Coordinates of C-alpha atoms in Angstrom, one line a residue:
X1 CA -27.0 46.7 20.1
X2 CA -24.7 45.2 17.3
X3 CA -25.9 43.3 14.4
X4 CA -24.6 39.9 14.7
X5 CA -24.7 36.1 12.6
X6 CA -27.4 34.9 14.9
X7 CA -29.5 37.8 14.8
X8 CA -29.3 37.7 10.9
X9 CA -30.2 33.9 10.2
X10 CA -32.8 34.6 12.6
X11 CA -34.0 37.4 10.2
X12 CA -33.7 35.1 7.2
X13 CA -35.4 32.5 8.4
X14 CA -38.5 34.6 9.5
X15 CA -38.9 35.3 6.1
X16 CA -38.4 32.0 4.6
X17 CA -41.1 30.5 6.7
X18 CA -43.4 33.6 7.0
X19 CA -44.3 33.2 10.2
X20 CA -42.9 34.1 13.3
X21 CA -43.8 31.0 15.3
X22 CA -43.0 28.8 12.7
X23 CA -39.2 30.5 12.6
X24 CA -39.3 30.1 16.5
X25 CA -40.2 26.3 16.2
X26 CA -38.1 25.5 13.8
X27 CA -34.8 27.6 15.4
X28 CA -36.0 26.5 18.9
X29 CA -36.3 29.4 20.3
X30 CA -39.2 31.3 22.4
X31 CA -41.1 33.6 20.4
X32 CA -40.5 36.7 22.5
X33 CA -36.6 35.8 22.1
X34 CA -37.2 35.8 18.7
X35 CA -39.2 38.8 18.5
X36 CA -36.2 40.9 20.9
X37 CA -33.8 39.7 17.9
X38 CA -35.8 41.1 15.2
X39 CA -36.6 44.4 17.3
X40 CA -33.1 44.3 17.8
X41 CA -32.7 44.4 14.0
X42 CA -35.0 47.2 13.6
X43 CA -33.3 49.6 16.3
X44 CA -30.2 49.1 14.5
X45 CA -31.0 49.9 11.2
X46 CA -33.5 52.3 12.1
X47 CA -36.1 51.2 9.9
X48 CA -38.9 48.6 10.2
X49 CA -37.8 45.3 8.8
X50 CA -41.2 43.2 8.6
X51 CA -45.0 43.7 8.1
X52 CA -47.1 41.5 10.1
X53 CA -50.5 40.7 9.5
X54 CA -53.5 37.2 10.8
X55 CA -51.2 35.5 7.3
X56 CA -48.0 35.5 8.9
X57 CA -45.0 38.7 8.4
X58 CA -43.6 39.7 5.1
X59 CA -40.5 41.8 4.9
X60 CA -40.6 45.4 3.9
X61 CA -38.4 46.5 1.1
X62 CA -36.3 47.7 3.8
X63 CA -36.4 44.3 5.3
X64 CA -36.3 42.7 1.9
X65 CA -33.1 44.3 1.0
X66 CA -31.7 43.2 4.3
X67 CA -32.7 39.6 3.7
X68 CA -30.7 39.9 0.3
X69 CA -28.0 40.9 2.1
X70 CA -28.3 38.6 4.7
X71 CA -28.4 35.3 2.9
X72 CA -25.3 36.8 0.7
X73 CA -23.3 36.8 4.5
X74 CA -24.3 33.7 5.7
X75 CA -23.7 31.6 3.0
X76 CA -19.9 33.4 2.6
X77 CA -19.9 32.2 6.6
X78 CA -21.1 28.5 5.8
X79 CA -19.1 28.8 3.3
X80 CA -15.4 29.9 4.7
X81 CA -16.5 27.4 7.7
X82 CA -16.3 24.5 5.3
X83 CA -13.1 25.6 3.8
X84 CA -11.5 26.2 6.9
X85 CA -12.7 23.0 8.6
X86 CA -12.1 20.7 5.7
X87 CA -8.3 19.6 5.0
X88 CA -8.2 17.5 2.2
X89 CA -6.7 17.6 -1.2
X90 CA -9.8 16.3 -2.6
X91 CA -12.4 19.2 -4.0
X92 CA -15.4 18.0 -2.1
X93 CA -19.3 19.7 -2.0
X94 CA -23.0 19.7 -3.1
X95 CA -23.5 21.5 -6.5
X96 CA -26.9 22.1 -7.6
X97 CA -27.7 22.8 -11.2
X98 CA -31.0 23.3 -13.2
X99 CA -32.1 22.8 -16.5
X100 CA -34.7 23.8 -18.7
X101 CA -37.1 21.4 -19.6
X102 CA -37.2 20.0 -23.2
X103 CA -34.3 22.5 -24.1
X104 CA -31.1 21.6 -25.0
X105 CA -29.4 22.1 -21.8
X106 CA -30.6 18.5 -20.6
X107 CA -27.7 17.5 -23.3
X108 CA -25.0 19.0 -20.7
X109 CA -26.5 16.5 -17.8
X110 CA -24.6 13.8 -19.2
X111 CA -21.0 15.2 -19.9
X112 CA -21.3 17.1 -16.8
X113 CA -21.8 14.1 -14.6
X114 CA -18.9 12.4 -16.6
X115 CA -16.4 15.3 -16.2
X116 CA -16.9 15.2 -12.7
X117 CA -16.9 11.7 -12.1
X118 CA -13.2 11.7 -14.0
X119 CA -11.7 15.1 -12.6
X120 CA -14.0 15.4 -9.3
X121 CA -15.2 12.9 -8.5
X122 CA -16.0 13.6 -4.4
X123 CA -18.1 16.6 -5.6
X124 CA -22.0 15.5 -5.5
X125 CA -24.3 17.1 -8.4
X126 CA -28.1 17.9 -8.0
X127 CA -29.6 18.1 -11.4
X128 CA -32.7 19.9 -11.5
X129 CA -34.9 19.5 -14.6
X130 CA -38.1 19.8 -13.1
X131 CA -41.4 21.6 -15.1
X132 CA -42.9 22.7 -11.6
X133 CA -40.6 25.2 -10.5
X134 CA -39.3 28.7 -12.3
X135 CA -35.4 28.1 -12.0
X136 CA -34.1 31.6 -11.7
X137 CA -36.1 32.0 -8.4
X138 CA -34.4 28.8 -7.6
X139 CA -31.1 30.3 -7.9
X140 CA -32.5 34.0 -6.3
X141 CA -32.9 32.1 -3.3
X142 CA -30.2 30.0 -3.1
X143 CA -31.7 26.6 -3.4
X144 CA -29.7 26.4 -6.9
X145 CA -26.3 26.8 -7.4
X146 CA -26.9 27.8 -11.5
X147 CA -29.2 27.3 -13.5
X148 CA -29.7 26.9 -17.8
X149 CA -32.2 28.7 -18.7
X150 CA -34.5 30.7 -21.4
X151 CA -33.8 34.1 -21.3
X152 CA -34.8 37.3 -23.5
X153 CA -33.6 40.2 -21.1
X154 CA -32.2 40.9 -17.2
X155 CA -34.1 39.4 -14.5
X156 CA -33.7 41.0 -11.1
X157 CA -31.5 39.1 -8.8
X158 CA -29.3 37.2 -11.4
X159 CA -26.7 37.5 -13.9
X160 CA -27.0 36.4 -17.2
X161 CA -24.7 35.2 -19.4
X162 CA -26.3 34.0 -22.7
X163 CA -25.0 30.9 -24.4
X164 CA -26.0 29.8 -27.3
X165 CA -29.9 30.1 -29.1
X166 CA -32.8 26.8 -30.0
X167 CA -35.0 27.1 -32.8
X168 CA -38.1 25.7 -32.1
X169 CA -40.2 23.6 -34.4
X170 CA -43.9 22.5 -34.8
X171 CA -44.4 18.2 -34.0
X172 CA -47.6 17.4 -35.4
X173 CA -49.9 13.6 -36.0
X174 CA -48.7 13.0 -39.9
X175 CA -52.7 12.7 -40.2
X176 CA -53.0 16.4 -39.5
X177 CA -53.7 18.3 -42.5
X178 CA -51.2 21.3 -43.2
X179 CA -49.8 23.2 -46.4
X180 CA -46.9 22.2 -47.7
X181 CA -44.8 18.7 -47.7
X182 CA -44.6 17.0 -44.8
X183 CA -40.6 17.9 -45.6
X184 CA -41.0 21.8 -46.2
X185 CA -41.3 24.6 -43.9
X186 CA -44.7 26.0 -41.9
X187 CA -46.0 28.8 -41.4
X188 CA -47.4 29.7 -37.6
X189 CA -50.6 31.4 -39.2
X190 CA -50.7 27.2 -40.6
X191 CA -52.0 26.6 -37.3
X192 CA -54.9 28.9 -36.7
X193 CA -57.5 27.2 -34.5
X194 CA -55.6 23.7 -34.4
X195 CA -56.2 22.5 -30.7
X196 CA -52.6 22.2 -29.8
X197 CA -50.3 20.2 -27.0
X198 CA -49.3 23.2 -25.0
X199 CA -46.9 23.4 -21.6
X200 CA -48.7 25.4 -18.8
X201 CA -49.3 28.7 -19.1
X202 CA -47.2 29.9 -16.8
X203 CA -44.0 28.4 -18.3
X204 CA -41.9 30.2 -20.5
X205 CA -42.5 28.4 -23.7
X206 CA -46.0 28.6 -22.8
X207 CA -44.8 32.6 -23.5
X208 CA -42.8 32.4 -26.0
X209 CA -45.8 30.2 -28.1
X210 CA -48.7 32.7 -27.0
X211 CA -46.0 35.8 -28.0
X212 CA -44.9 34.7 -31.6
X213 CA -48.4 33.5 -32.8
X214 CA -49.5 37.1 -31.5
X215 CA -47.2 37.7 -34.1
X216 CA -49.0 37.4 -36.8
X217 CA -52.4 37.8 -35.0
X218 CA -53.5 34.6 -34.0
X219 CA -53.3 32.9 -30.5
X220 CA -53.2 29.3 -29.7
X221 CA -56.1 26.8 -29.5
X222 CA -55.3 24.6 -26.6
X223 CA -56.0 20.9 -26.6
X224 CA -54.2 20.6 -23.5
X225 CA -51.3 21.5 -21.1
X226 CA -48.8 18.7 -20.6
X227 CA -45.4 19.0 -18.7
X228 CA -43.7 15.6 -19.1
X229 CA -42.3 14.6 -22.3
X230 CA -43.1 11.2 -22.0
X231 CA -47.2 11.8 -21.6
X232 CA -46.8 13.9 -24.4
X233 CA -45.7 11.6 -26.6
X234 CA -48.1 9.4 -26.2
X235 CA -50.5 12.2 -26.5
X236 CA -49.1 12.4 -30.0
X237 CA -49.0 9.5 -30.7
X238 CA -52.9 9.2 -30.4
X239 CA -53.3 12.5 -32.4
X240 CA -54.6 14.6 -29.7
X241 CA -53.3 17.5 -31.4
X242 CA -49.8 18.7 -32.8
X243 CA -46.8 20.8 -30.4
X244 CA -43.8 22.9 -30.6
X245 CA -40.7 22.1 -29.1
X246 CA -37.2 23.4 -28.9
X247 CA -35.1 21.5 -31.4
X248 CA -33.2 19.3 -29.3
X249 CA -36.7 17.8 -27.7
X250 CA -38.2 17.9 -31.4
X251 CA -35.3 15.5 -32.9
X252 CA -36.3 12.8 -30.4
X253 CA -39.4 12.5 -32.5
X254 CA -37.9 12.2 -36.2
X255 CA -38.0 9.2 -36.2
X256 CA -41.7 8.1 -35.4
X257 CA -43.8 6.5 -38.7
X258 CA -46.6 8.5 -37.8
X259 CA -45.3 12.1 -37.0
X260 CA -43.9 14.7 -38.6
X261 CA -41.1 17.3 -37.4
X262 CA -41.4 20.7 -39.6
X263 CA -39.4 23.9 -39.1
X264 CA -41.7 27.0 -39.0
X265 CA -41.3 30.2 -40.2
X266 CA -43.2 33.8 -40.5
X267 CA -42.3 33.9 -37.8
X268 CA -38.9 31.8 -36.9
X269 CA -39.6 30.5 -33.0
X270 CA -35.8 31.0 -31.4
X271 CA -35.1 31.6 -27.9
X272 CA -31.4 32.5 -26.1
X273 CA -30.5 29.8 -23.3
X274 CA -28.0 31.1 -20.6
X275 CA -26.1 30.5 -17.9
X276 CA -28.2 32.2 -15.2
X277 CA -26.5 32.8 -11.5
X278 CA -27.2 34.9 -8.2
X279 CA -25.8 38.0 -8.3
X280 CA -25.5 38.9 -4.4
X281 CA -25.3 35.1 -2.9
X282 CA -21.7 33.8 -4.1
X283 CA -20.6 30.2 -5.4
X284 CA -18.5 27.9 -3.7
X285 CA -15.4 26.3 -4.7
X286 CA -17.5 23.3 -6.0
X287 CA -19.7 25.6 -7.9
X288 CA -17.2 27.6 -9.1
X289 CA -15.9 24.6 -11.2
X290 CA -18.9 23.1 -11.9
X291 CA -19.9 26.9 -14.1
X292 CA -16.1 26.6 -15.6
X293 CA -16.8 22.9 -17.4
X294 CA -20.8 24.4 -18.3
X295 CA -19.1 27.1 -19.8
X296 CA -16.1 24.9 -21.9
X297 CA -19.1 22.4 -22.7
X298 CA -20.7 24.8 -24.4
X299 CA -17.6 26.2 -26.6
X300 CA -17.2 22.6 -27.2
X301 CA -20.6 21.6 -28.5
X302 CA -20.8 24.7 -30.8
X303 CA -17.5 24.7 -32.2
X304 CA -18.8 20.2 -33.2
X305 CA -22.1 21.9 -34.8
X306 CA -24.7 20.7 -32.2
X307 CA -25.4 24.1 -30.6
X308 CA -25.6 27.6 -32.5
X309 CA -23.4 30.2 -30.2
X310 CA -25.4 33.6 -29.7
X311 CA -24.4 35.8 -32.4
X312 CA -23.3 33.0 -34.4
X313 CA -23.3 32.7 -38.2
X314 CA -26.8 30.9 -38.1
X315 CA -28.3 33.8 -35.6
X316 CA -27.0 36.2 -37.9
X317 CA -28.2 34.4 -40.6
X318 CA -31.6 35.0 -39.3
X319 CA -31.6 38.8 -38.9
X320 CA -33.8 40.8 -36.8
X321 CA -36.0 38.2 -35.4
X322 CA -35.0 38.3 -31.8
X323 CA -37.2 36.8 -28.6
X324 CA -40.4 38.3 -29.1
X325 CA -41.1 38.7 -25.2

């Protein structure tokens, strides 16, 4: 029996949903239809496709690598359909782009949306910029376009292309007491069993934190784990404890009376930021421009000073210290 379109959104949507009955119900469709399709599937290939269990089915590496595939084919068919279908001079589509939170890539939202407005203006943009989700699964599964994110190495699924770098530096109540000048550098060992204004610990500054103060043998007191920029400065502004930010998030609190931005040091806290996209599911026309004016945004902010470019003068400048995850 040949392996068809139906057959194979069939297949992915098993696995999307976990459950054979949910898949049914929501492709309205009998079960045992459903079941002959994935059977189908299996004769084919010669391999079994899903494991099921009282949970629901999971696929089989076999059947995970098929589902890969899969969603790479029918989004290529959704795809040409919409090309083929739509005659108009007008670039039209749904773009969907995430961006870390409190890292410098919410500074692209902005332009983006103007550039598009001016140039494109019947293409619709979905900025993501949520803490509750890990973005680069987002875009392994197709439900972003792109993404911006931290990076230190290859993540299955994706490709990478790094962008520019973000120091990171500590925010602390001016009533905290630290070496130094409130003006001078810190050092992370500085902060030794200060209860601290931390992100979750699943998030990858969360990581990045816990990694560089293992640096120097220490490891962060928390105070409490806060994902929303606004409750945290208020947390901060009742001294409930000091944070670290990536730069761009940090500058937002110079200015406050009773806070104090200081760069740290022994270790430097630096992190890559790139331009993160699927490697097996492509982009559409939409997309495709969308990722050219990312990519001239960032030439353009680093070549004004706002951004430092990966293997820039400053990263240079800083030598060995590299991601320590």
């Amino acid at each position: 029996m040949s392996v068809d379109f139906k057959k194979l959104s069939s297949f992915v949507k098993i696995v999307d949903t976990g459950s054979m009955s949910r898949a049914a119900n929501t492709l309205r469709i009998a079960q045992p239809a459903l079941s002959q399709q994935v059977a189908a599937l299996e004769a084919h290939f010669k391999q079994k496709l899903l494991l099921r269990s009282n949970h629901g089915v999971a696929p089989t590496e076999a059947g995970f690598t098929l589902y890969r595939h899969a969603q790479a084919m029918l989004k290529q068919l959704e795809q040409s359909q919409r090309d083929v279908t739509k005659a108009t001079t007008s670039l039209q589509g749904h773009v969907s782009i995430g961006l870390a939170t409190f890292s410098g890539a919410a500074n692209f939202a902005g332009p983006l949306l103007l550039a598009l407005a001016d140039k494109h203006p019947d293409i619709v943009l979905n900025v993501s910029d949520s803490f509750g989700h890990v973005l680069s699964e987002l875009v392994i599964s197709g439900r972003l376009d792109m993404a911006l994110i931290y990076s230190f190495g290859a993540i299955k699924g994706t490709r990478l292309q790094p962008l520019f770098r973000e120091e990171f530096f500590l925010v602390a109540p001016r009533s905290l007491k630290l070496p130094g000048r409130p003006d001078e550098p810190v050092e992370v060992a500085a902060l030794q069993g200060i209860k601290m204004l931390l992100p979750s610990s699943y998030h990858f500054l969360r990581k990045l934190i816990e990694a560089s103060f293992a640096h120097v043998r220490i490891a962060p007191r928390v105070a409490a784990e806060i994902e929303s920029l606004s409750t945290l400065r208020v947390a901060l502004d009742a001294g409930l404890g000091p944070t670290i930010l990536p730069s761009s998030a940090a500058e937002q609190f110079r200015g406050c009376e009773n806070l104090v931005t200081r760069r740290l040091i022994r270790p430097v806290i630096s992190s890559t930021i790139s331009l993160c996209q699927s490697d097996h599911l492509p982009l559409s026309e939409a997309a495709l421009v969308v990722r050219e004016i990312v990519l001239k945004m960032a030439v353009d902010f680093a070549a004004a000073g706002d951004m430092t470019p990966v293997g820039g003068p400053a990263d240079r400048k800083r030598g060995s210290r590299r991601d320590p995850l």
